[in-house]
């Protein structure tokens, strides 16, 4: 079997600058949602996020957490860190299963429409007292996708609350377009290499407190981040990324795609389930 393709989580800014991107918010316009209500879709368009959704039962998330524990142990034994399990659906069949789960796809399809591509899966795992922050940022700033129509489901593997550095959103910032950011490559405490400064002027943050098995949704232009985990509890979430079939991907990212709704677009790949768990 051929070795799996690997991808950079954060493309170089020089490479991204060569891609002409439409980084403006495109509201959801679904008049007949099946799972969400019309009010929820209007709220997503207004605030840029929705929460919470119960995706997995208590017993299901205990099983999924056990799987993640074993996967994390494997990566740590290879000298990697707790943030290294990225594009995991390309290598691990169990993650592919979560990314394509019908309960998840039904929700994101109500926002994105009849043609949906799943393309991203990344465990963001803050270990107890790990000292790492995720600075205020917009996901779209990092991604060679155009137009900007991506949605992330953040699935709580562990309980996430203010005590163990849950995610934070600043509502309504998705309609402001691509915001000015600064490089933060010298900040070893920052998981990312960018930060959006002076976010206080955009309003107060909302804390994304979720029980294990619950999830939130946010658009790729919403300002979000998280503080350092100073507690004795781990905080792990699995990000599941989706976009519409008309979106174009560059820099090889089209090969990450899995078609989860509609016919396969010619410009996206459709990755099969990996054999490795």
Short mmCIF file of C-alpha atoms in Angstrom, two decimals:
data_model
loop_
_atom_site.label_atom_id
_atom_site.label_comp_id
_atom_site.label_asym_id
_atom_site.label_seq_id
_atom_site.Cartn_x
_atom_site.Cartn_y
_atom_site.Cartn_z
CA UNK A 1 0.00 0.00 0.00
CA UNK A 2 1.25 3.49 -0.82
CA UNK A 3 2.27 5.71 2.09
CA UNK A 4 -0.38 8.27 3.07
CA UNK A 5 -0.03 11.79 1.78
CA UNK A 6 0.94 14.32 4.44
CA UNK A 7 -0.03 17.97 4.49
CA UNK A 8 1.12 21.05 6.35
CA UNK A 9 -1.44 22.32 8.86
CA UNK A 10 -0.28 25.92 8.39
CA UNK A 11 0.84 26.84 4.86
CA UNK A 12 3.58 29.40 4.40
CA UNK A 13 2.30 32.93 4.00
CA UNK A 14 4.30 33.38 0.79
CA UNK A 15 2.52 30.39 -0.72
CA UNK A 16 -0.90 31.63 0.40
CA UNK A 17 -0.28 35.11 -0.98
CA UNK A 18 -0.03 33.57 -4.43
CA UNK A 19 -3.61 32.29 -4.16
CA UNK A 20 -6.35 34.80 -4.99
CA UNK A 21 -9.03 34.20 -2.35
CA UNK A 22 -12.49 35.57 -1.67
CA UNK A 23 -12.37 36.05 2.11
CA UNK A 24 -15.86 37.41 2.68
CA UNK A 25 -18.70 35.76 4.55
CA UNK A 26 -21.27 33.93 2.45
CA UNK A 27 -24.46 33.46 4.52
CA UNK A 28 -26.33 30.19 4.61
CA UNK A 29 -29.48 30.42 2.51
CA UNK A 30 -31.22 27.08 3.12
CA UNK A 31 -35.01 27.65 3.09
CA UNK A 32 -35.83 24.04 4.09
CA UNK A 33 -33.37 22.75 6.72
CA UNK A 34 -33.88 19.18 7.93
CA UNK A 35 -32.13 19.21 11.31
CA UNK A 36 -31.55 22.86 12.19
CA UNK A 37 -34.34 25.37 12.51
CA UNK A 38 -34.63 28.49 10.39
CA UNK A 39 -33.95 30.49 13.56
CA UNK A 40 -30.69 28.60 14.12
CA UNK A 41 -29.56 29.30 10.58
CA UNK A 42 -30.37 32.98 11.01
CA UNK A 43 -28.42 32.98 14.29
CA UNK A 44 -25.44 31.33 12.60
CA UNK A 45 -25.49 34.01 9.91
CA UNK A 46 -25.69 36.74 12.57
CA UNK A 47 -23.28 35.43 15.22
CA UNK A 48 -21.01 33.12 13.21
CA UNK A 49 -21.49 30.10 15.47
CA UNK A 50 -24.01 27.69 17.01
CA UNK A 51 -23.82 25.53 20.14
CA UNK A 52 -24.25 23.09 21.72
CA UNK A 53 -25.16 19.96 19.78
CA UNK A 54 -25.20 16.52 21.38
CA UNK A 55 -23.45 14.30 18.84
CA UNK A 56 -22.40 11.23 20.82
CA UNK A 57 -23.93 9.58 23.87
CA UNK A 58 -21.97 9.18 27.10
CA UNK A 59 -21.03 5.59 26.25
CA UNK A 60 -20.05 6.49 22.68
CA UNK A 61 -17.78 9.35 23.75
CA UNK A 62 -16.13 7.20 26.42
CA UNK A 63 -15.24 4.72 23.67
CA UNK A 64 -14.02 7.49 21.37
CA UNK A 65 -11.94 9.02 24.18
CA UNK A 66 -10.34 5.64 24.83
CA UNK A 67 -9.43 5.45 21.15
CA UNK A 68 -7.91 8.93 21.27
CA UNK A 69 -5.93 8.06 24.39
CA UNK A 70 -4.28 5.16 22.57
CA UNK A 71 -3.68 7.28 19.46
CA UNK A 72 -2.12 10.08 21.53
CA UNK A 73 0.15 7.59 23.31
CA UNK A 74 1.34 6.35 19.93
CA UNK A 75 2.15 9.86 18.68
CA UNK A 76 3.90 10.83 21.90
CA UNK A 77 6.02 7.68 21.71
CA UNK A 78 7.12 8.84 18.25
CA UNK A 79 8.36 12.12 19.73
CA UNK A 80 5.41 14.22 18.57
CA UNK A 81 3.26 16.48 20.75
CA UNK A 82 -0.42 16.55 21.64
CA UNK A 83 -1.23 18.95 18.79
CA UNK A 84 0.34 16.77 16.08
CA UNK A 85 -2.64 14.60 15.11
CA UNK A 86 -3.73 16.63 12.07
CA UNK A 87 -5.47 15.55 8.83
CA UNK A 88 -6.09 12.40 10.83
CA UNK A 89 -8.83 11.10 8.53
CA UNK A 90 -6.18 10.49 5.87
CA UNK A 91 -4.46 7.91 8.10
CA UNK A 92 -6.95 6.68 10.67
CA UNK A 93 -10.19 4.96 9.74
CA UNK A 94 -11.80 5.71 13.08
CA UNK A 95 -11.37 9.47 12.52
CA UNK A 96 -12.70 9.11 8.95
CA UNK A 97 -15.79 7.51 10.51
CA UNK A 98 -16.35 10.50 12.80
CA UNK A 99 -15.79 12.98 9.96
CA UNK A 100 -18.39 11.23 7.79
CA UNK A 101 -20.84 10.40 10.59
CA UNK A 102 -24.41 10.95 9.32
CA UNK A 103 -25.40 12.90 12.46
CA UNK A 104 -22.60 15.38 11.82
CA UNK A 105 -23.14 15.56 8.06
CA UNK A 106 -26.87 16.25 8.51
CA UNK A 107 -26.13 19.33 10.63
CA UNK A 108 -23.40 20.82 8.44
CA UNK A 109 -25.42 20.12 5.29
CA UNK A 110 -28.20 22.34 6.61
CA UNK A 111 -25.66 25.18 6.63
CA UNK A 112 -23.66 24.35 3.51
CA UNK A 113 -26.25 22.88 1.14
CA UNK A 114 -26.55 19.75 -0.97
CA UNK A 115 -22.87 19.48 -1.97
CA UNK A 116 -20.53 19.07 0.99
CA UNK A 117 -16.84 18.17 1.16
CA UNK A 118 -15.23 17.05 4.41
CA UNK A 119 -11.55 17.92 4.29
CA UNK A 120 -10.09 18.49 7.78
CA UNK A 121 -9.68 16.64 11.07
CA UNK A 122 -7.32 17.80 13.82
CA UNK A 123 -7.14 16.92 17.51
CA UNK A 124 -6.45 20.06 19.55
CA UNK A 125 -5.35 18.59 22.85
CA UNK A 126 -4.28 20.85 25.70
CA UNK A 127 -2.53 18.71 28.27
CA UNK A 128 -2.80 19.65 31.96
CA UNK A 129 -0.75 22.80 32.64
CA UNK A 130 0.76 22.67 29.13
CA UNK A 131 1.04 26.49 28.97
CA UNK A 132 0.02 26.73 25.31
CA UNK A 133 -2.45 29.32 24.03
CA UNK A 134 -4.28 29.44 20.72
CA UNK A 135 -4.18 33.12 19.82
CA UNK A 136 -7.14 35.05 18.43
CA UNK A 137 -7.37 34.16 14.75
CA UNK A 138 -9.61 33.45 11.78
CA UNK A 139 -9.34 29.96 10.30
CA UNK A 140 -9.73 31.26 6.75
CA UNK A 141 -6.48 33.18 7.15
CA UNK A 142 -4.59 29.89 6.99
CA UNK A 143 -6.47 27.96 4.33
CA UNK A 144 -5.92 27.95 0.52
CA UNK A 145 -9.67 27.76 -0.11
CA UNK A 146 -11.87 30.16 -2.06
CA UNK A 147 -14.53 31.41 -1.68
CA UNK A 148 -14.68 31.43 2.12
CA UNK A 149 -17.46 28.90 2.84
CA UNK A 150 -15.94 26.54 5.39
CA UNK A 151 -17.57 25.42 8.64
CA UNK A 152 -15.84 23.74 11.58
CA UNK A 153 -17.50 21.40 14.03
CA UNK A 154 -15.51 21.32 17.31
CA UNK A 155 -16.29 18.02 19.02
CA UNK A 156 -15.46 17.80 22.72
CA UNK A 157 -13.54 14.63 23.52
CA UNK A 158 -13.13 15.81 27.12
CA UNK A 159 -15.37 18.20 29.03
CA UNK A 160 -14.33 21.73 28.03
CA UNK A 161 -14.99 24.71 30.29
CA UNK A 162 -13.37 27.92 31.46
CA UNK A 163 -11.36 26.01 34.03
CA UNK A 164 -9.42 23.98 31.44
CA UNK A 165 -9.21 26.61 28.69
CA UNK A 166 -12.23 26.02 26.48
CA UNK A 167 -12.45 27.83 23.17
CA UNK A 168 -13.71 31.43 22.98
CA UNK A 169 -15.65 33.15 20.17
CA UNK A 170 -16.21 36.85 19.50
CA UNK A 171 -19.72 36.93 18.01
CA UNK A 172 -20.33 38.77 14.75
CA UNK A 173 -16.69 39.18 13.75
CA UNK A 174 -17.16 36.89 10.74
CA UNK A 175 -18.91 39.65 8.80
CA UNK A 176 -15.88 41.98 9.07
CA UNK A 177 -13.90 40.20 6.37
CA UNK A 178 -10.26 39.24 6.66
CA UNK A 179 -8.86 41.06 9.68
CA UNK A 180 -5.34 42.41 10.09
CA UNK A 181 -3.04 39.96 11.85
CA UNK A 182 0.53 39.84 13.09
CA UNK A 183 3.12 37.08 12.91
CA UNK A 184 3.80 35.45 16.26
CA UNK A 185 6.42 32.90 15.25
CA UNK A 186 8.70 33.87 18.14
CA UNK A 187 5.99 33.25 20.75
CA UNK A 188 6.69 29.69 21.88
CA UNK A 189 3.52 29.64 23.99
CA UNK A 190 1.33 30.17 20.91
CA UNK A 191 0.23 27.04 19.04
CA UNK A 192 -0.29 29.21 15.92
CA UNK A 193 2.01 31.58 14.03
CA UNK A 194 -0.52 34.42 13.75
CA UNK A 195 -2.55 36.56 16.10
CA UNK A 196 -5.16 39.24 15.55
CA UNK A 197 -4.32 42.16 17.88
CA UNK A 198 -6.60 44.48 19.84
CA UNK A 199 -9.59 42.16 19.72
CA UNK A 200 -11.25 44.00 22.63
CA UNK A 201 -12.67 46.50 20.17
CA UNK A 202 -14.76 43.74 18.56
CA UNK A 203 -16.75 42.91 21.69
CA UNK A 204 -16.78 40.49 24.57
CA UNK A 205 -15.92 36.82 24.09
CA UNK A 206 -18.32 33.92 24.51
CA UNK A 207 -16.88 30.85 26.23
CA UNK A 208 -17.57 27.61 24.39
CA UNK A 209 -18.29 25.32 27.33
CA UNK A 210 -19.15 21.81 26.17
CA UNK A 211 -19.64 18.43 27.77
CA UNK A 212 -17.78 15.50 26.23
CA UNK A 213 -19.78 14.31 23.21
CA UNK A 214 -21.19 17.79 22.52
CA UNK A 215 -20.05 20.06 19.70
CA UNK A 216 -20.10 23.64 18.48
CA UNK A 217 -20.11 25.01 14.92
CA UNK A 218 -18.33 28.12 13.65
CA UNK A 219 -17.62 29.77 10.36
CA UNK A 220 -14.05 30.10 9.07
CA UNK A 221 -14.06 33.90 9.49
CA UNK A 222 -15.14 34.02 13.14
CA UNK A 223 -12.50 35.29 15.57
CA UNK A 224 -11.72 32.59 18.11
CA UNK A 225 -8.94 31.26 20.32
CA UNK A 226 -8.26 29.76 23.72
CA UNK A 227 -6.19 30.52 26.80
CA UNK A 228 -3.53 28.35 28.41
CA UNK A 229 -4.74 25.33 30.34
CA UNK A 230 -3.49 25.93 33.87
CA UNK A 231 -5.66 23.19 35.37
CA UNK A 232 -4.89 19.57 36.21
CA UNK A 233 -7.45 18.40 33.61
CA UNK A 234 -6.82 17.68 29.94
CA UNK A 235 -8.91 19.48 27.32
CA UNK A 236 -9.16 17.74 23.97
CA UNK A 237 -11.37 18.54 21.02
CA UNK A 238 -11.54 17.13 17.50
CA UNK A 239 -12.05 19.75 14.78
CA UNK A 240 -14.02 18.50 11.78
CA UNK A 241 -13.84 20.77 8.71
CA UNK A 242 -16.36 21.02 5.87
CA UNK A 243 -16.96 23.19 2.82
CA UNK A 244 -19.19 23.36 -0.24
CA UNK A 245 -18.49 21.55 -3.48
CA UNK A 246 -18.06 24.78 -5.46
CA UNK A 247 -15.13 25.92 -3.29
CA UNK A 248 -11.70 25.57 -4.90
CA UNK A 249 -8.73 24.25 -2.94
CA UNK A 250 -5.10 24.92 -3.84
CA UNK A 251 -1.64 23.76 -2.72
CA UNK A 252 -2.76 20.12 -2.90
CA UNK A 253 -5.50 20.52 -0.31
CA UNK A 254 -8.12 19.19 -2.74
CA UNK A 255 -6.60 15.76 -2.12
CA UNK A 256 -7.77 15.88 1.50
CA UNK A 257 -11.41 15.82 0.42
CA UNK A 258 -14.08 13.28 1.27
CA UNK A 259 -17.44 13.78 -0.47
CA UNK A 260 -20.11 13.48 2.23
CA UNK A 261 -23.10 14.97 0.35
CA UNK A 262 -23.90 15.36 -3.35
CA UNK A 263 -22.01 14.25 -6.43
CA UNK A 264 -18.19 14.37 -6.39
CA UNK A 265 -17.00 17.69 -7.86
CA UNK A 266 -14.30 17.33 -10.50
CA UNK A 267 -11.87 19.55 -8.60
CA UNK A 268 -12.04 17.68 -5.25
CA UNK A 269 -10.63 14.31 -4.33
CA UNK A 270 -12.71 11.70 -2.55
CA UNK A 271 -10.50 9.84 -0.13
CA UNK A 272 -11.54 6.29 0.81
CA UNK A 273 -11.58 5.11 4.40
CA UNK A 274 -8.05 4.25 5.55
CA UNK A 275 -7.48 0.70 6.76
CA UNK A 276 -5.49 1.78 9.82
CA UNK A 277 -7.56 2.52 12.90
#
